[in-house]
Coordinates of C-alpha atoms in Angstrom, one line a residue:
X2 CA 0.0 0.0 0.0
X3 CA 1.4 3.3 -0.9
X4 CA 2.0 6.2 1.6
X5 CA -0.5 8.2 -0.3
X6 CA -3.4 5.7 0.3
X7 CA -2.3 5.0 4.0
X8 CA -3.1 8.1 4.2
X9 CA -6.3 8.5 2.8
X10 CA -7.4 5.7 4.8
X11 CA -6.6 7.8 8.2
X12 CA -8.6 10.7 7.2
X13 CA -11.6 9.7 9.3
X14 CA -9.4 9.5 12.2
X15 CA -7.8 12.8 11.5
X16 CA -11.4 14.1 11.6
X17 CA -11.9 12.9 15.5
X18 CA -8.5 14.2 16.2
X19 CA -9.7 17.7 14.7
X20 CA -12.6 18.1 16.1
X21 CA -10.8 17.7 19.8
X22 CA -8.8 20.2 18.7
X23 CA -11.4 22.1 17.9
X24 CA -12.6 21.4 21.5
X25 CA -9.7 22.0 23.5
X26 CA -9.7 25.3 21.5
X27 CA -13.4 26.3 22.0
X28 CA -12.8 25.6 25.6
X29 CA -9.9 27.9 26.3
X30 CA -11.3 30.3 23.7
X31 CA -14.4 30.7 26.5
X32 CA -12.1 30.7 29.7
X33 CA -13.7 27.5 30.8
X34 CA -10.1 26.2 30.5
X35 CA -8.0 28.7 32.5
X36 CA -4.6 30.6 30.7
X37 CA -2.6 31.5 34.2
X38 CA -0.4 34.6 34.1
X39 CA 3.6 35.0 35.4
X40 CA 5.2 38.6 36.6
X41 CA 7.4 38.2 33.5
X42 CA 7.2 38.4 29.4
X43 CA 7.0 35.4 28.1
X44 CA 7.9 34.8 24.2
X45 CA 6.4 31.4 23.0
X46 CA 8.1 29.5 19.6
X47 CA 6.0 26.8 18.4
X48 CA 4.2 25.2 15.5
X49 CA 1.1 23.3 14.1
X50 CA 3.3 20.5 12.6
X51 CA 5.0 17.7 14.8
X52 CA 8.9 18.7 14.3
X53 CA 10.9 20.1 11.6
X54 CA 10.3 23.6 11.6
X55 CA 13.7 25.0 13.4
X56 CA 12.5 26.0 16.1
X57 CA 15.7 25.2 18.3
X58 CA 18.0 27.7 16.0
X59 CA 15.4 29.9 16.3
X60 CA 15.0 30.0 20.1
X61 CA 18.6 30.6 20.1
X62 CA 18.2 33.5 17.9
X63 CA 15.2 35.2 19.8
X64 CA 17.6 34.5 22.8
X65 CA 20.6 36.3 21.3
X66 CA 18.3 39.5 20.7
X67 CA 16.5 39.4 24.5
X68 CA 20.5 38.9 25.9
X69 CA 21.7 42.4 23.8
X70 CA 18.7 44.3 25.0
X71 CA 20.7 43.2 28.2
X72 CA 17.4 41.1 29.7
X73 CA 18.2 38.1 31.9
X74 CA 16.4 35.2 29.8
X75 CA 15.0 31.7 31.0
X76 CA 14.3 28.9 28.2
X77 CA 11.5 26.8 29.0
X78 CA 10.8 23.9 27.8
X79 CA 9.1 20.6 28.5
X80 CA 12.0 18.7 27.7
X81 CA 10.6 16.3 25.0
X82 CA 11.8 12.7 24.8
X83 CA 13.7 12.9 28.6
X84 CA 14.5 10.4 30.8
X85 CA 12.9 12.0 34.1
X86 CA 10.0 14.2 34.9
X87 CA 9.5 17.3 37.2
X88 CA 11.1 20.4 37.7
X89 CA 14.8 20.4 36.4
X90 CA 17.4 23.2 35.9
X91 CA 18.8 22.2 32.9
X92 CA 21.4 25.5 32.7
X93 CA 22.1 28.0 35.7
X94 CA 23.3 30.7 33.2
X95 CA 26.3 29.4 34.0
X96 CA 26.8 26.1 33.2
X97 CA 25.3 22.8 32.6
X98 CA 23.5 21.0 35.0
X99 CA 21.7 18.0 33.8
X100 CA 23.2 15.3 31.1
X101 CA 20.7 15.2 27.6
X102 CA 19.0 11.5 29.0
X103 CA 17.5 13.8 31.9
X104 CA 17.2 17.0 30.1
X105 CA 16.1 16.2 26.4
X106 CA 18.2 16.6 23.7
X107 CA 16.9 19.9 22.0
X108 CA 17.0 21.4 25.9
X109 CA 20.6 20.1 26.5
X110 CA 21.9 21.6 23.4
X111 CA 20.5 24.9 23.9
X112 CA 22.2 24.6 27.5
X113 CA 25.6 23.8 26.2
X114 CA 25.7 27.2 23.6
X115 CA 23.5 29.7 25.6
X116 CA 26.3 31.6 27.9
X117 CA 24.2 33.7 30.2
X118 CA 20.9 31.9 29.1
X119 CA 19.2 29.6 32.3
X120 CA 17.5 26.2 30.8
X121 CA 14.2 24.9 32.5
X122 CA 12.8 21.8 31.4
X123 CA 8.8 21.1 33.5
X124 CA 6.0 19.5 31.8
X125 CA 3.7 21.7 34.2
X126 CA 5.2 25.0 32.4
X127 CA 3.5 27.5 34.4
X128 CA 5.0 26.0 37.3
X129 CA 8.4 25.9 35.4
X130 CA 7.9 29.5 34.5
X131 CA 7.0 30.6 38.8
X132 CA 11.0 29.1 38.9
X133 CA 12.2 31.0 36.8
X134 CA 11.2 34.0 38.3
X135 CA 12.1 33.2 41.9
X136 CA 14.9 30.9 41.1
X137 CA 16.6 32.8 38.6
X138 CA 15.2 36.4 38.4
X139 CA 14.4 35.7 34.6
X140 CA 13.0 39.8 33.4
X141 CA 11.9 37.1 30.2
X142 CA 10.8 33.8 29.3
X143 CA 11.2 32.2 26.2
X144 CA 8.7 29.3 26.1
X145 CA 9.8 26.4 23.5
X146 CA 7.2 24.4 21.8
X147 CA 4.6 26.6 23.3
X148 CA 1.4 27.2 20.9
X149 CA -0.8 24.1 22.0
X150 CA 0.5 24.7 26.2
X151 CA -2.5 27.4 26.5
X152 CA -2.1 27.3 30.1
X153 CA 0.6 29.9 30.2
X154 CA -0.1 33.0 29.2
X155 CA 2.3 34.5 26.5
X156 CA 2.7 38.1 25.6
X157 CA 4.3 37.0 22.3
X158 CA 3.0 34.3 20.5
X159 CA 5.5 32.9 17.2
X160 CA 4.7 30.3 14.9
X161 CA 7.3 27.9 12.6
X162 CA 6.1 27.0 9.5
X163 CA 8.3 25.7 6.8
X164 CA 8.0 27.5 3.4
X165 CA 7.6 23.9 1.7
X166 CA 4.6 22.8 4.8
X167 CA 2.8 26.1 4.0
X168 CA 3.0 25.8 -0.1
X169 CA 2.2 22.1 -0.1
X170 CA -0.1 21.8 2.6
X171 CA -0.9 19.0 4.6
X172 CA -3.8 16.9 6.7
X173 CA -3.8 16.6 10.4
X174 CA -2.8 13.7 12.2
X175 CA -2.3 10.9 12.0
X176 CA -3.3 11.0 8.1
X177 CA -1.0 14.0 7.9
X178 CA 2.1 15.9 10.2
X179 CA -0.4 18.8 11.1
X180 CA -0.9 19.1 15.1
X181 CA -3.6 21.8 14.5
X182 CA -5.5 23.3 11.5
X183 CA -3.9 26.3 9.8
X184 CA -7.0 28.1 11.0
X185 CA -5.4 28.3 14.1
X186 CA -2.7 30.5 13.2
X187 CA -5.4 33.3 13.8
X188 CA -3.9 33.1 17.6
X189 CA -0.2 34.0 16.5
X190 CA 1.2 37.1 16.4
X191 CA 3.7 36.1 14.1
X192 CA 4.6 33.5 11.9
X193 CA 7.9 32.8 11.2
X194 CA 8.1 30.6 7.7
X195 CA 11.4 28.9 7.9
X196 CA 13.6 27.0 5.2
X197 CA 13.5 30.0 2.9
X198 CA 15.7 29.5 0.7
X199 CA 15.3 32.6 -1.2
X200 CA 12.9 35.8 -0.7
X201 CA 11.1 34.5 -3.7
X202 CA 10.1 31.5 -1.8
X203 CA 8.7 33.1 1.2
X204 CA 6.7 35.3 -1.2
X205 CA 5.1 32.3 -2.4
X206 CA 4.7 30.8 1.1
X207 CA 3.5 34.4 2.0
X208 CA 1.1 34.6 -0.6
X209 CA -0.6 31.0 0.4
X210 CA -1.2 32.1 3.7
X211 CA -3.5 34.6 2.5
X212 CA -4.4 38.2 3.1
X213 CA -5.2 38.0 6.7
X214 CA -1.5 36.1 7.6
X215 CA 0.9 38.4 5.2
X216 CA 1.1 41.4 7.6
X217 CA 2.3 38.6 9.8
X218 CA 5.0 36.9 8.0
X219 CA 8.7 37.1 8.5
X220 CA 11.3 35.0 6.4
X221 CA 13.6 32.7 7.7
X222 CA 16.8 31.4 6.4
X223 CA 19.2 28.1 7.5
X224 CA 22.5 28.4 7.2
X225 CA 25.5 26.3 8.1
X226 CA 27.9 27.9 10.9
X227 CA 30.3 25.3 11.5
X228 CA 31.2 21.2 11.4
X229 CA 32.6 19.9 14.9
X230 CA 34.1 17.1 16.4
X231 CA 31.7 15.6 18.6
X232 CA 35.0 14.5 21.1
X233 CA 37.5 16.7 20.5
X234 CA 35.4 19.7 19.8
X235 CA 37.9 20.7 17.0
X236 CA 35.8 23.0 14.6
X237 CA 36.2 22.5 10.6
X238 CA 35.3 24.4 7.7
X239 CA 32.8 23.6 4.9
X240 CA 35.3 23.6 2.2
X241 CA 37.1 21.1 4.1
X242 CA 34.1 18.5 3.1
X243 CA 33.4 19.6 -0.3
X244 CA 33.4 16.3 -2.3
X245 CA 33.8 13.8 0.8
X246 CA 32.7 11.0 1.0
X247 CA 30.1 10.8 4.0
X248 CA 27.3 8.5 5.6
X249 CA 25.0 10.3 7.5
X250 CA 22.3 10.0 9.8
X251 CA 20.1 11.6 12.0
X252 CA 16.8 11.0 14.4
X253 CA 15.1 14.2 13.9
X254 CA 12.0 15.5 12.8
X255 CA 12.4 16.0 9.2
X256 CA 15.8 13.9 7.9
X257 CA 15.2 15.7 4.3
X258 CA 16.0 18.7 5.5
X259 CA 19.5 17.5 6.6
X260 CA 19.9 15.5 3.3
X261 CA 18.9 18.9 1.4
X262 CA 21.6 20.9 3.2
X263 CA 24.4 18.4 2.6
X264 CA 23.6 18.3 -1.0
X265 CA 23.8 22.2 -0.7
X266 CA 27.2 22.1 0.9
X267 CA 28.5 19.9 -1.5
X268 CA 28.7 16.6 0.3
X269 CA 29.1 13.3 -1.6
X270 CA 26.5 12.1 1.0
X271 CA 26.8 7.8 0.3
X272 CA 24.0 7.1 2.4
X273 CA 21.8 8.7 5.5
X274 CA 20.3 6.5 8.0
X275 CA 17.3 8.1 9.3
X276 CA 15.9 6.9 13.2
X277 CA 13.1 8.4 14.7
X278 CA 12.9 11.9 15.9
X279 CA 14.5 12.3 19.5
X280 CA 15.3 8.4 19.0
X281 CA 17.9 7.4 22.1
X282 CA 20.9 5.4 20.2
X283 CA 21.7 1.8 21.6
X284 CA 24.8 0.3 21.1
X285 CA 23.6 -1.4 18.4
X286 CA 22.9 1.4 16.4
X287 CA 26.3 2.6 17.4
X288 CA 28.3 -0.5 16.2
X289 CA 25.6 -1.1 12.6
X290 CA 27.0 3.1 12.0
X291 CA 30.9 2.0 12.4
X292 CA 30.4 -1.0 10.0
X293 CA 28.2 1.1 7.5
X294 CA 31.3 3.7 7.7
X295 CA 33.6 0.9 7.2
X296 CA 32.1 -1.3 4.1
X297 CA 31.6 1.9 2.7
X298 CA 35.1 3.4 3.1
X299 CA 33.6 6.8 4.1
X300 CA 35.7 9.7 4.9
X301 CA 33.6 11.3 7.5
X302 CA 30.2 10.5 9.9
X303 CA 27.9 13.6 9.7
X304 CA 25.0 14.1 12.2
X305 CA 23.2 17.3 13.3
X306 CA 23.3 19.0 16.5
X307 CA 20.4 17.4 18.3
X308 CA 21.6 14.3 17.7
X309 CA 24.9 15.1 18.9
X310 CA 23.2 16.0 22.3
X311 CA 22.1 12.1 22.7
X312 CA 25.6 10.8 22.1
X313 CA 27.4 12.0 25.0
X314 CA 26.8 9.2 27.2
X315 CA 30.1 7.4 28.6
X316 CA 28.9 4.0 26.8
X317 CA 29.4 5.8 23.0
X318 CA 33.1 7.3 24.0
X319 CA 35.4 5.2 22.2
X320 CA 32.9 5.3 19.2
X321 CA 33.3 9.2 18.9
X322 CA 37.0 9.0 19.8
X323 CA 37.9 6.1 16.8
X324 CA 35.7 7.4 14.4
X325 CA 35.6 11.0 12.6
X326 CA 31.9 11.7 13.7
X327 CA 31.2 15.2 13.2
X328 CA 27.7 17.5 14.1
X329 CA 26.9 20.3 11.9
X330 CA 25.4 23.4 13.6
X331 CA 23.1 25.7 11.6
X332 CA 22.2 29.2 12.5
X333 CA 18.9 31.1 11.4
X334 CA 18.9 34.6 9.8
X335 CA 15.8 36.8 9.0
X336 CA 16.0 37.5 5.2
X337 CA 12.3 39.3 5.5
X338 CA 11.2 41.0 8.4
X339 CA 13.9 41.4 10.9
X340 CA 12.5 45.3 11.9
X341 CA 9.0 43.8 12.6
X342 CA 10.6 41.5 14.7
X343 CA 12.6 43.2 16.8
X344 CA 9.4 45.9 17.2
X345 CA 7.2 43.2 18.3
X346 CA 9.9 41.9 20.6
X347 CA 10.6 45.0 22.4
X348 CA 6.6 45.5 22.5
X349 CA 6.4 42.3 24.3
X350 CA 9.1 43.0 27.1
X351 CA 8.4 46.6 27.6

């Protein structure tokens, strides 16, 4: 059975799952389900879709602009895909507190970059966000994967949509990748379409959201900033893999997107083994990567940054020490929009 008629077939469960969307929404929508309010800003990041929209590089981002406006920041986060529950400091500000198996990988990576920056992982994110101000002092909270968490009140609310999502459109799950409808982008207050890889292709995304969405919109660009060693930390430059011959692989939400921007870079990629988004790595996995880097006669082992946040566990040491496994870290860059941005973000803290 194709994927195309799988998912045809799922379409009458997609329509329950919508219409308890539609209830959860209706619910809050009439306060009978209660948004509770912190002392603080706080700046959700989130989407409609289940992973894939960039939301990490882009929490980093907004928390670059909040740390040169000179606000102490907290990132919260639920800590998706963590081996523990509760209230956990993830980052002081000052350094790392909590390995990724605790944390969650997208929470301990954001830890390890953001000097200055306190990490909070609780699935309970209003009381996450009560710690951060008495804990911590936070003057601004940055709430990641926050647009369905409607119990915490945000004075910013951004949405990632990928420019391909938004052209192409999609069903809501399971038939499709779509957590809500995109009628529900009425309760952003920006939407951030990311993957652009030119202006001419967020017009086009721009353009399908409609009328009432464009005034909206801001553009959204990857880019690569760096290859490093995963043990050594030694940092490489793209030129220095032009050509290589690479396997790759990756457990995240949407594997084309790393394929696409190792095609980009110029990467003989030989093959990419794709796991499961936020998928823990046995030792299995571990030892079927060496032997796929070794029948093929590879020259390097590529993986992205999230997944690089999984591997530091004592048990994969001598694998990241014997072989050349490198993670590539990307960076995001407003190509449209940047002054609306920043406007809406100084509205929101003021």
């Amino acid at each position: 059975m194709s994927v195309r008629h799988l998912r045809l077939l799922l379409l009458p469960l997609s329509l329950v799952y919508g219409t308890g969307v539609f209830l959860r929404n209706w619910l809050f929508d009439k306060g009978v389900l209660k948004t509770n309010r912190v002392k603080i800003p706080v700046i959700s990041v989130g989407n409609i879709s289940t992973g894939g929209t960039g939301k990490t590089p882009f929490v980093e981002l907004l928390a670059g602009k909040l740390k040169a406006q000179k606000k102490k920041v907290a990132i919260l986060s639920r800590g998706y895909g963590r081996k523990s529950r509760g209230y956990l400091v993830v980052s002081n500000g000052r350094q790392q507190c909590a390995e990724a198996w605790k944390a969650g990988d997208e929470a301990s990576q954001l830890a390890a970059k953001l000097d200055g920056v306190v990490v909070i992982v609780d699935e309970q994110r209003t009381r996450g966000a009560h710690h951060a101000l008495d804990d911590f002092q936070a003057q601004a909270i940055i709430l990641d994967d926050g647009f369905q968490h409607r119990y915490l009140h945000r004075d910013l609310d951004i949405v990632l949509m990928t420019a391909d999502e938004i052209i192409e459109g999609d069903f809501l799950l399971p038939a499709g990748r779509r957590r809500e409808p995109i009628a529900s982008l009425k309760r952003a207050d920006l939407v951030a379409v990311s993957g652009c890889s030119t202006s001419e292709q967020y017009e086009s995304a721009r353009e399908a959201l409609g009328v009432s969405l464009a005034s909206r919109t801001i553009g959204i660009k990857t880019t690569l900033k760096k290859f490093t060693n995963i043990a050594s930390g030694k940092q490489r430059g793209p030129k220095e893999f032009w050509e290589k011959k690479v396997l790759a692989f990756s457990g995240i939400g949407r594997p084309e997107s790393f394929s696409s921007l190792l095609t980009d870079l110029k990467v003989d990629v030989m093959r990419h083994l794709e796991y499961p988004d936020h998928h823990w790595y046995s030792a299995n996995d571990i030892r079927s990567i060496a032997k796929e880097f070794e029948t093929m006669k590879a020259d390097f082992i590529l993986t992205t940054e999230k997944d690089a946040a999984r591997l530091h566990r004592k048990m994969f040491d001598s694998f990241l020490m014997d072989y050349p496994v490198y993670a590539l870290e990307i960076q995001h860059s407003v190509i449209e929009g940047e002054s609306k941005l920043d406007r809406m973000l100084r509205q929101a803290i003021a």
